[in-house]
CSV table of C-alpha atoms and ligand atoms in Angstrom, one decimal:
chain,number,residue,atom,x,y,z
A,1,UNK,CA,3.8,-19.8,2.5
A,2,UNK,CA,2.4,-18.3,-0.7
A,3,UNK,CA,3.8,-15.0,-1.9
A,4,UNK,CA,2.1,-12.3,-3.9
A,5,UNK,CA,3.3,-9.3,-5.8
A,6,UNK,CA,0.7,-6.8,-4.6
A,7,UNK,CA,-2.7,-6.9,-2.8
A,8,UNK,CA,-4.9,-9.8,-4.1
A,9,UNK,CA,-8.2,-11.1,-2.8
A,10,UNK,CA,-6.8,-12.3,0.5
A,11,UNK,CA,-10.1,-14.0,1.4
A,12,UNK,CA,-9.2,-16.8,-1.0
A,13,UNK,CA,-5.9,-17.7,0.6
A,14,UNK,CA,-7.4,-17.4,4.1
A,15,UNK,CA,-10.3,-19.7,3.0
A,16,UNK,CA,-7.8,-22.2,1.6
A,17,UNK,CA,-5.9,-22.2,4.9
A,18,UNK,CA,-2.7,-20.9,3.1
A,19,UNK,CA,-0.3,-18.6,4.8
A,20,UNK,CA,-0.2,-15.3,2.8
A,21,UNK,CA,3.0,-13.3,2.3
A,22,UNK,CA,3.0,-9.9,0.6
A,23,UNK,CA,6.4,-10.0,-0.9
A,24,UNK,CA,6.7,-6.2,-0.7
A,25,UNK,CA,6.3,-6.4,3.1
A,26,UNK,CA,8.8,-9.2,3.4
A,27,UNK,CA,11.3,-7.2,1.3
A,28,UNK,CA,11.1,-3.9,3.1
A,29,UNK,CA,11.1,-5.4,6.6
A,30,UNK,CA,14.1,-7.6,5.9
A,31,UNK,CA,17.1,-6.7,8.0
A,32,UNK,CA,19.1,-5.9,4.9
A,33,UNK,CA,16.7,-5.0,2.0
A,34,UNK,CA,19.5,-3.3,0.1
A,35,UNK,CA,21.3,-6.6,-0.2
A,36,UNK,CA,18.2,-8.2,-1.8
A,37,UNK,CA,18.3,-5.7,-4.5
A,38,UNK,CA,22.0,-6.3,-5.0
A,39,UNK,CA,21.3,-10.1,-5.3
A,40,UNK,CA,18.9,-9.3,-8.1
A,41,UNK,CA,21.4,-7.2,-9.9
A,42,UNK,CA,24.1,-9.9,-9.6
A,43,UNK,CA,21.5,-12.2,-11.1
A,44,UNK,CA,21.2,-9.9,-14.1
A,45,UNK,CA,18.4,-7.4,-13.3
A,46,UNK,CA,19.2,-4.1,-15.0
A,47,UNK,CA,20.3,-1.0,-12.9
A,48,UNK,CA,17.4,1.0,-14.4
A,49,UNK,CA,14.6,-1.3,-13.1
A,50,UNK,CA,12.5,-0.3,-10.0
A,51,UNK,CA,14.0,-1.3,-6.7
A,52,UNK,CA,10.7,-3.0,-5.5
A,53,UNK,CA,10.8,-5.4,-8.5
A,54,UNK,CA,14.4,-6.4,-7.7
A,55,UNK,CA,13.6,-6.6,-4.0
A,56,UNK,CA,10.7,-9.0,-4.7
A,57,UNK,CA,12.9,-11.2,-6.8
A,58,UNK,CA,15.6,-11.3,-4.1
A,59,UNK,CA,12.9,-12.0,-1.4
A,60,UNK,CA,11.4,-15.0,-3.3
A,61,UNK,CA,14.9,-16.5,-3.9
A,62,UNK,CA,16.2,-15.9,-0.3
A,63,UNK,CA,13.0,-17.4,1.4
A,64,UNK,CA,12.8,-20.3,-1.1
A,65,UNK,CA,9.2,-19.4,-1.8
A,66,UNK,CA,7.9,-21.9,-4.3
A,67,UNK,CA,4.5,-20.4,-5.3
A,68,UNK,CA,3.7,-16.8,-6.1
A,69,UNK,CA,0.5,-15.0,-7.2
A,70,UNK,CA,1.6,-12.4,-9.8
A,71,UNK,CA,-0.7,-9.5,-10.5
A,72,UNK,CA,-0.2,-9.0,-14.2
A,73,UNK,CA,-2.7,-6.2,-14.7
A,74,UNK,CA,-3.5,-3.3,-12.5
A,75,UNK,CA,-0.2,-3.1,-10.7
A,76,UNK,CA,3.1,-3.1,-12.4
A,77,UNK,CA,4.2,-3.3,-16.0
A,78,UNK,CA,7.3,-5.2,-14.9
A,79,UNK,CA,5.5,-8.1,-13.1
A,80,UNK,CA,5.2,-10.2,-16.2
A,81,UNK,CA,8.9,-10.3,-16.8
A,82,UNK,CA,9.5,-11.0,-13.1
A,83,UNK,CA,7.1,-13.9,-13.3
A,84,UNK,CA,9.0,-15.3,-16.3
A,85,UNK,CA,12.3,-15.0,-14.4
A,86,UNK,CA,10.8,-16.7,-11.4
A,87,UNK,CA,9.4,-19.5,-13.6
A,88,UNK,CA,13.0,-20.1,-14.8
A,89,UNK,CA,13.9,-20.7,-11.2
A,90,UNK,CA,11.2,-23.3,-10.8
A,91,UNK,CA,8.8,-21.0,-8.9
A,92,UNK,CA,5.1,-21.8,-9.7
A,93,UNK,CA,3.4,-18.5,-10.7
A,94,UNK,CA,-0.4,-17.9,-10.7
A,95,UNK,CA,-1.6,-14.9,-12.7
A,96,UNK,CA,-4.3,-12.6,-11.4
A,97,UNK,CA,-5.5,-9.4,-13.2
A,98,UNK,CA,-7.5,-6.4,-12.1
A,99,UNK,CA,-9.4,-5.4,-15.3
A,100,UNK,CA,-8.6,-1.9,-16.4
A,101,UNK,CA,-12.3,-1.1,-17.1
A,102,UNK,CA,-13.3,-2.2,-13.5
A,103,UNK,CA,-15.9,-4.4,-15.0
A,104,UNK,CA,-17.8,-6.5,-12.4
A,105,UNK,CA,-18.0,-9.4,-14.9
A,106,UNK,CA,-14.3,-9.6,-15.7
A,107,UNK,CA,-13.3,-9.2,-12.1
A,108,UNK,CA,-15.7,-11.9,-11.0
A,109,UNK,CA,-14.1,-14.2,-13.6
A,110,UNK,CA,-10.6,-13.5,-12.2
A,111,UNK,CA,-11.8,-14.1,-8.6
A,112,UNK,CA,-13.5,-17.3,-9.7
A,113,UNK,CA,-10.3,-18.6,-11.4
A,114,UNK,CA,-8.2,-17.9,-8.4
A,115,UNK,CA,-10.8,-19.5,-6.1
A,116,UNK,CA,-10.9,-22.6,-8.3
A,117,UNK,CA,-7.1,-22.8,-8.3
A,118,UNK,CA,-7.2,-23.0,-4.5
A,119,UNK,CA,-10.3,-25.1,-4.3
A,120,UNK,CA,-12.4,-22.8,-2.2
A,121,UNK,CA,-16.2,-22.2,-2.4
A,122,UNK,CA,-18.2,-19.0,-2.3
A,123,UNK,CA,-19.3,-19.7,1.2
A,124,UNK,CA,-15.8,-20.3,2.4
A,125,UNK,CA,-14.7,-17.0,0.8
A,126,UNK,CA,-17.5,-15.1,2.5
A,127,UNK,CA,-16.6,-16.7,5.8
A,128,UNK,CA,-13.0,-15.6,5.4
A,129,UNK,CA,-14.2,-12.1,4.4
A,130,UNK,CA,-16.2,-11.8,7.7
A,131,UNK,CA,-13.0,-12.8,9.6
A,132,UNK,CA,-10.8,-10.3,7.7
A,133,UNK,CA,-13.4,-7.5,8.0
A,134,UNK,CA,-13.2,-7.8,11.8
A,135,UNK,CA,-9.5,-7.0,11.6
A,136,UNK,CA,-10.0,-4.3,8.9
A,137,UNK,CA,-12.6,-2.5,11.0
A,138,UNK,CA,-10.0,-2.2,13.8
A,139,UNK,CA,-7.5,-0.9,11.4
A,140,UNK,CA,-10.0,1.7,10.2
A,141,UNK,CA,-10.3,2.7,13.9
A,142,UNK,CA,-6.6,3.3,14.0
A,143,UNK,CA,-6.9,5.4,10.9
A,144,UNK,CA,-9.7,7.4,12.5
A,145,UNK,CA,-7.7,7.9,15.6
A,146,UNK,CA,-4.9,9.3,13.4
A,147,UNK,CA,-6.9,12.0,11.6
A,148,UNK,CA,-9.8,12.7,13.8
A,149,UNK,CA,-8.4,12.4,17.3
A,150,UNK,CA,-4.7,12.9,16.5
A,151,UNK,CA,-3.5,10.1,18.7
A,152,UNK,CA,-1.5,8.1,16.1
A,153,UNK,CA,1.7,9.0,14.3
A,154,UNK,CA,2.0,8.9,10.5
A,155,UNK,CA,4.3,6.0,10.7
A,156,UNK,CA,2.1,3.9,12.9
A,157,UNK,CA,-0.8,4.7,10.6
A,158,UNK,CA,1.3,3.6,7.6
A,159,UNK,CA,2.6,0.4,9.2
A,160,UNK,CA,-0.8,-1.0,10.5
A,161,UNK,CA,-2.5,-0.2,7.2
A,162,UNK,CA,0.2,-1.6,5.0
A,163,UNK,CA,0.2,-4.9,6.9
A,164,UNK,CA,-3.5,-5.5,6.0
A,165,UNK,CA,-2.4,-6.8,2.6
A,166,UNK,CA,-1.3,-10.1,4.2
A,167,UNK,CA,-2.2,-9.5,7.9
A,168,UNK,CA,1.4,-10.4,8.7
A,169,UNK,CA,0.6,-14.0,7.6
A,170,UNK,CA,-1.0,-14.6,11.1
A,171,UNK,CA,-4.5,-13.3,11.6
A,172,UNK,CA,-4.8,-14.1,15.3
A,173,UNK,CA,-1.3,-12.7,16.2
A,174,UNK,CA,-1.9,-9.5,14.2
A,175,UNK,CA,-5.3,-9.0,15.8
A,176,UNK,CA,-3.7,-9.2,19.3
A,177,UNK,CA,-1.1,-6.7,18.2
A,178,UNK,CA,-3.9,-4.3,16.9
A,179,UNK,CA,-6.0,-4.7,20.1
A,180,UNK,CA,-3.0,-3.9,22.3
A,181,UNK,CA,-2.1,-0.9,20.1
A,182,UNK,CA,-5.7,0.4,20.1
A,183,UNK,CA,-5.9,0.2,23.9
A,184,UNK,CA,-2.7,2.1,24.3
A,185,UNK,CA,-3.4,4.7,21.6
A,186,UNK,CA,-6.8,5.6,23.0
A,187,UNK,CA,-5.2,6.7,26.2
A,188,UNK,CA,-2.6,9.1,24.6
A,189,UNK,CA,-2.8,12.8,24.7
A,190,UNK,CA,-3.5,14.3,21.2
A,191,UNK,CA,-0.5,15.2,19.1
A,192,UNK,CA,-0.2,18.9,18.2
A,193,UNK,CA,1.8,19.2,14.9
A,194,UNK,CA,1.7,22.4,12.9
A,195,UNK,CA,1.0,20.8,9.5
A,196,UNK,CA,-1.2,18.0,8.4
A,197,UNK,CA,-0.1,16.1,5.3
A,198,UNK,CA,-1.4,13.6,2.8
A,199,UNK,CA,0.9,10.9,1.5
A,200,UNK,CA,-0.1,9.6,-1.9
A,201,UNK,CA,1.4,7.0,-4.3
A,202,UNK,CA,3.0,3.7,-3.6
A,203,UNK,CA,4.4,3.1,-0.1
A,204,UNK,CA,7.8,4.7,0.4
A,205,UNK,CA,11.1,2.8,0.0
A,206,UNK,CA,12.6,5.5,2.2
A,207,UNK,CA,12.8,4.0,5.7
A,208,UNK,CA,12.5,7.1,8.0
A,209,UNK,CA,10.3,9.4,6.0
A,210,UNK,CA,7.5,9.7,8.6
A,211,UNK,CA,9.9,10.2,11.5
A,212,UNK,CA,11.8,13.0,9.6
A,213,UNK,CA,8.5,14.7,8.7
A,214,UNK,CA,7.4,14.7,12.3
A,215,UNK,CA,10.7,16.2,13.4
A,216,UNK,CA,9.8,19.0,11.1
A,217,UNK,CA,6.4,19.5,12.8
A,218,UNK,CA,4.4,17.8,10.0
A,219,UNK,CA,2.3,14.6,10.4
A,220,UNK,CA,0.9,12.4,7.7
A,221,UNK,CA,-2.8,12.0,8.5
A,222,UNK,CA,-3.7,10.3,5.2
A,223,UNK,CA,-1.8,7.4,3.6
A,224,UNK,CA,-3.6,6.9,0.4
A,225,UNK,CA,-2.5,3.4,-0.9
A,226,UNK,CA,-2.0,1.9,2.5
A,227,UNK,CA,-5.6,2.9,3.4
A,228,UNK,CA,-6.8,1.2,0.3
A,229,UNK,CA,-5.0,-2.0,1.3
A,230,UNK,CA,-7.3,-2.0,4.3
A,231,UNK,CA,-10.5,-2.1,2.1
A,232,UNK,CA,-12.1,1.1,3.6
A,233,UNK,CA,-15.6,0.7,2.1
A,234,UNK,CA,-18.3,-1.6,3.4
A,235,UNK,CA,-19.4,-3.8,0.4
A,236,UNK,CA,-22.0,-6.4,-0.3
A,237,UNK,CA,-19.7,-8.9,-1.9
A,238,UNK,CA,-16.1,-9.6,-2.7
A,239,UNK,CA,-16.4,-8.4,-6.3
A,240,UNK,CA,-17.7,-5.0,-5.3
A,241,UNK,CA,-15.0,-4.8,-2.6
A,242,UNK,CA,-12.2,-5.3,-5.1
A,243,UNK,CA,-13.9,-3.0,-7.6
A,244,UNK,CA,-14.0,-0.2,-5.2
A,245,UNK,CA,-10.4,-0.7,-4.1
A,246,UNK,CA,-8.8,2.1,-6.1
A,247,UNK,CA,-5.1,1.3,-6.4
A,248,UNK,CA,-5.2,-1.1,-9.4
A,249,UNK,CA,-7.4,1.2,-11.5
A,250,UNK,CA,-7.0,4.5,-13.3
A,251,UNK,CA,-5.6,7.6,-11.7
A,252,UNK,CA,-8.9,9.4,-11.9
A,253,UNK,CA,-10.6,6.8,-9.7
A,254,UNK,CA,-7.8,7.3,-7.2
A,255,UNK,CA,-8.0,11.1,-7.4
A,256,UNK,CA,-11.7,11.0,-6.5
A,257,UNK,CA,-10.8,9.2,-3.3
A,258,UNK,CA,-7.8,11.4,-2.6
A,259,UNK,CA,-9.8,14.6,-3.0
A,260,UNK,CA,-12.6,13.4,-0.7
A,261,UNK,CA,-10.1,12.5,2.0
A,262,UNK,CA,-8.1,15.7,1.6
A,263,UNK,CA,-11.3,17.7,2.4
A,264,UNK,CA,-12.4,15.4,5.2
A,265,UNK,CA,-9.0,15.3,7.0
A,266,UNK,CA,-8.2,19.1,6.7
A,267,UNK,CA,-4.9,18.6,4.8
A,268,UNK,CA,-2.4,21.4,4.3
A,269,UNK,CA,-0.2,19.8,1.6
A,270,UNK,CA,0.4,16.6,-0.3
A,271,UNK,CA,3.5,14.5,-0.8
A,272,UNK,CA,3.3,12.5,-4.0
A,273,UNK,CA,5.8,9.7,-3.7
A,274,UNK,CA,7.2,8.3,-6.9
A,275,UNK,CA,9.5,5.4,-7.3
A,276,UNK,CA,12.6,5.7,-9.6
A,277,UNK,CA,12.0,3.9,-12.9
A,278,UNK,CA,8.3,3.5,-12.3
A,279,UNK,CA,5.8,4.1,-15.0
A,280,UNK,CA,3.5,5.7,-12.4
A,281,UNK,CA,5.8,8.7,-12.4
A,282,UNK,CA,4.0,9.9,-15.6
A,283,UNK,CA,0.8,10.2,-13.5
A,284,UNK,CA,2.4,12.9,-11.4
A,285,UNK,CA,1.5,15.5,-14.1
A,286,UNK,CA,-2.2,14.6,-13.7
A,287,UNK,CA,-2.0,14.7,-9.9
A,288,UNK,CA,-0.5,18.2,-10.1
A,289,UNK,CA,-3.1,19.5,-12.5
A,290,UNK,CA,-6.0,18.1,-10.6
A,291,UNK,CA,-5.2,18.7,-6.9
A,292,UNK,CA,-5.9,22.2,-5.6
A,293,UNK,CA,-3.3,21.9,-2.7
A,294,UNK,CA,0.5,22.3,-3.0
A,295,UNK,CA,2.1,19.0,-4.0
A,296,UNK,CA,5.7,18.0,-3.4
A,297,UNK,CA,6.8,15.1,-5.7
A,298,UNK,CA,9.3,13.0,-3.8
A,299,UNK,CA,11.3,10.3,-5.6
A,300,UNK,CA,12.9,7.3,-3.9
A,301,UNK,CA,15.2,4.7,-5.4
A,302,UNK,CA,16.7,2.2,-2.9
A,303,UNK,CA,15.8,1.3,0.7
A,304,UNK,CA,17.5,3.6,3.2
A,305,UNK,CA,17.1,6.9,5.1
A,306,UNK,CA,16.0,10.1,3.6
A,307,UNK,CA,18.9,11.7,1.5
A,308,UNK,CA,20.1,15.2,2.1
A,309,UNK,CA,18.7,16.6,-1.1
A,310,UNK,CA,15.2,15.3,-0.5
A,311,UNK,CA,15.4,16.6,3.1
A,312,UNK,CA,16.2,20.1,1.9
A,313,UNK,CA,13.3,19.9,-0.6
A,314,UNK,CA,10.9,18.8,2.1
A,315,UNK,CA,12.1,21.6,4.5
A,316,UNK,CA,11.4,24.2,1.8
A,317,UNK,CA,8.0,22.7,1.0
A,318,UNK,CA,7.0,22.7,4.7
A,319,UNK,CA,8.2,26.3,5.2
A,320,UNK,CA,6.0,27.3,2.3
A,321,UNK,CA,3.0,25.5,3.8
A,322,UNK,CA,3.5,27.1,7.1
A,323,UNK,CA,3.6,30.6,5.5
A,324,UNK,CA,0.3,29.8,3.8
A,325,UNK,CA,-1.5,28.9,7.0
A,326,UNK,CA,-3.8,31.6,8.3
B,401,SF4,S1,6.9,1.1,-7.8
B,401,SF4,FE1,6.1,1.1,-9.9
B,401,SF4,S2,7.7,0.0,-11.1
B,401,SF4,FE2,8.0,-0.5,-9.0
B,401,SF4,S3,6.9,-2.4,-8.5
B,401,SF4,FE3,5.6,-0.7,-8.0
B,401,SF4,S4,4.4,-0.2,-9.8
B,401,SF4,FE4,6.2,-1.5,-10.4
């Protein structure tokens, strides 16, 4: 098993025959994610460091993962220190960087270095890309069924898309799961919620957010980052694919995609999720300035259910959205 700290060119691991594991997915789906954070704090991670970083550390140690690809540019400013701590524990770390300027040349060099490390050729990568794209197209259909036919819940949309970063480490098994879900979802009667929401920002550490929203008659029909993990654009080559993937680049690139999808999916309001102690919180002020729709900024810290204060804020936000509807 090879771990990684955020989405990387998965094609390379698949071409190399290695089992991919997105550490974020392993962490948040653990039976006791809270204890992984506590283990990191016992090891010396400060209280005021993001829960995801501590969860990733705890996950690597608990699973005895010996090799990790660490995305040092384009994701998290804390990853470099995490990499150093893991090195101290004897974990082999392989750096990968998304160039801030989105230059094709720099990204091609990063992809080349990673491919060389795993000993895979260009042809093998393209073959893996074809295989992965087959699954991705099915995930795009789940997304379409969410916003266009209203047959998929916000949580189902979130879970299937978020898993595309590592395809659950088992392409064939995940594809069977997708096929079974699609067959069942297509038969469902359309959902009829009052409000349609966009969820933007990193995936939530709050475990029951989508279910609580649906209890309040609001369904998420656009999960921004999770959709990006599924590589939603058809591209001629792998460099173009990871250049168009918006998450690792500037907020304005992300906002272009968000605005386009908000219009397409007939969104009533936006939840901007921010993680406690995350540098991306600063971008909230740009999001609020740029988006024309009402935005609720929701902060999460540790894994667990929605807290009472956040619930009350969401209720107020949804009431306001309902009052605005014609
Ligand atoms: S939420 Fe922010 S601080 Fe935490 S791992 Fe992600 S980018 Fe880093």
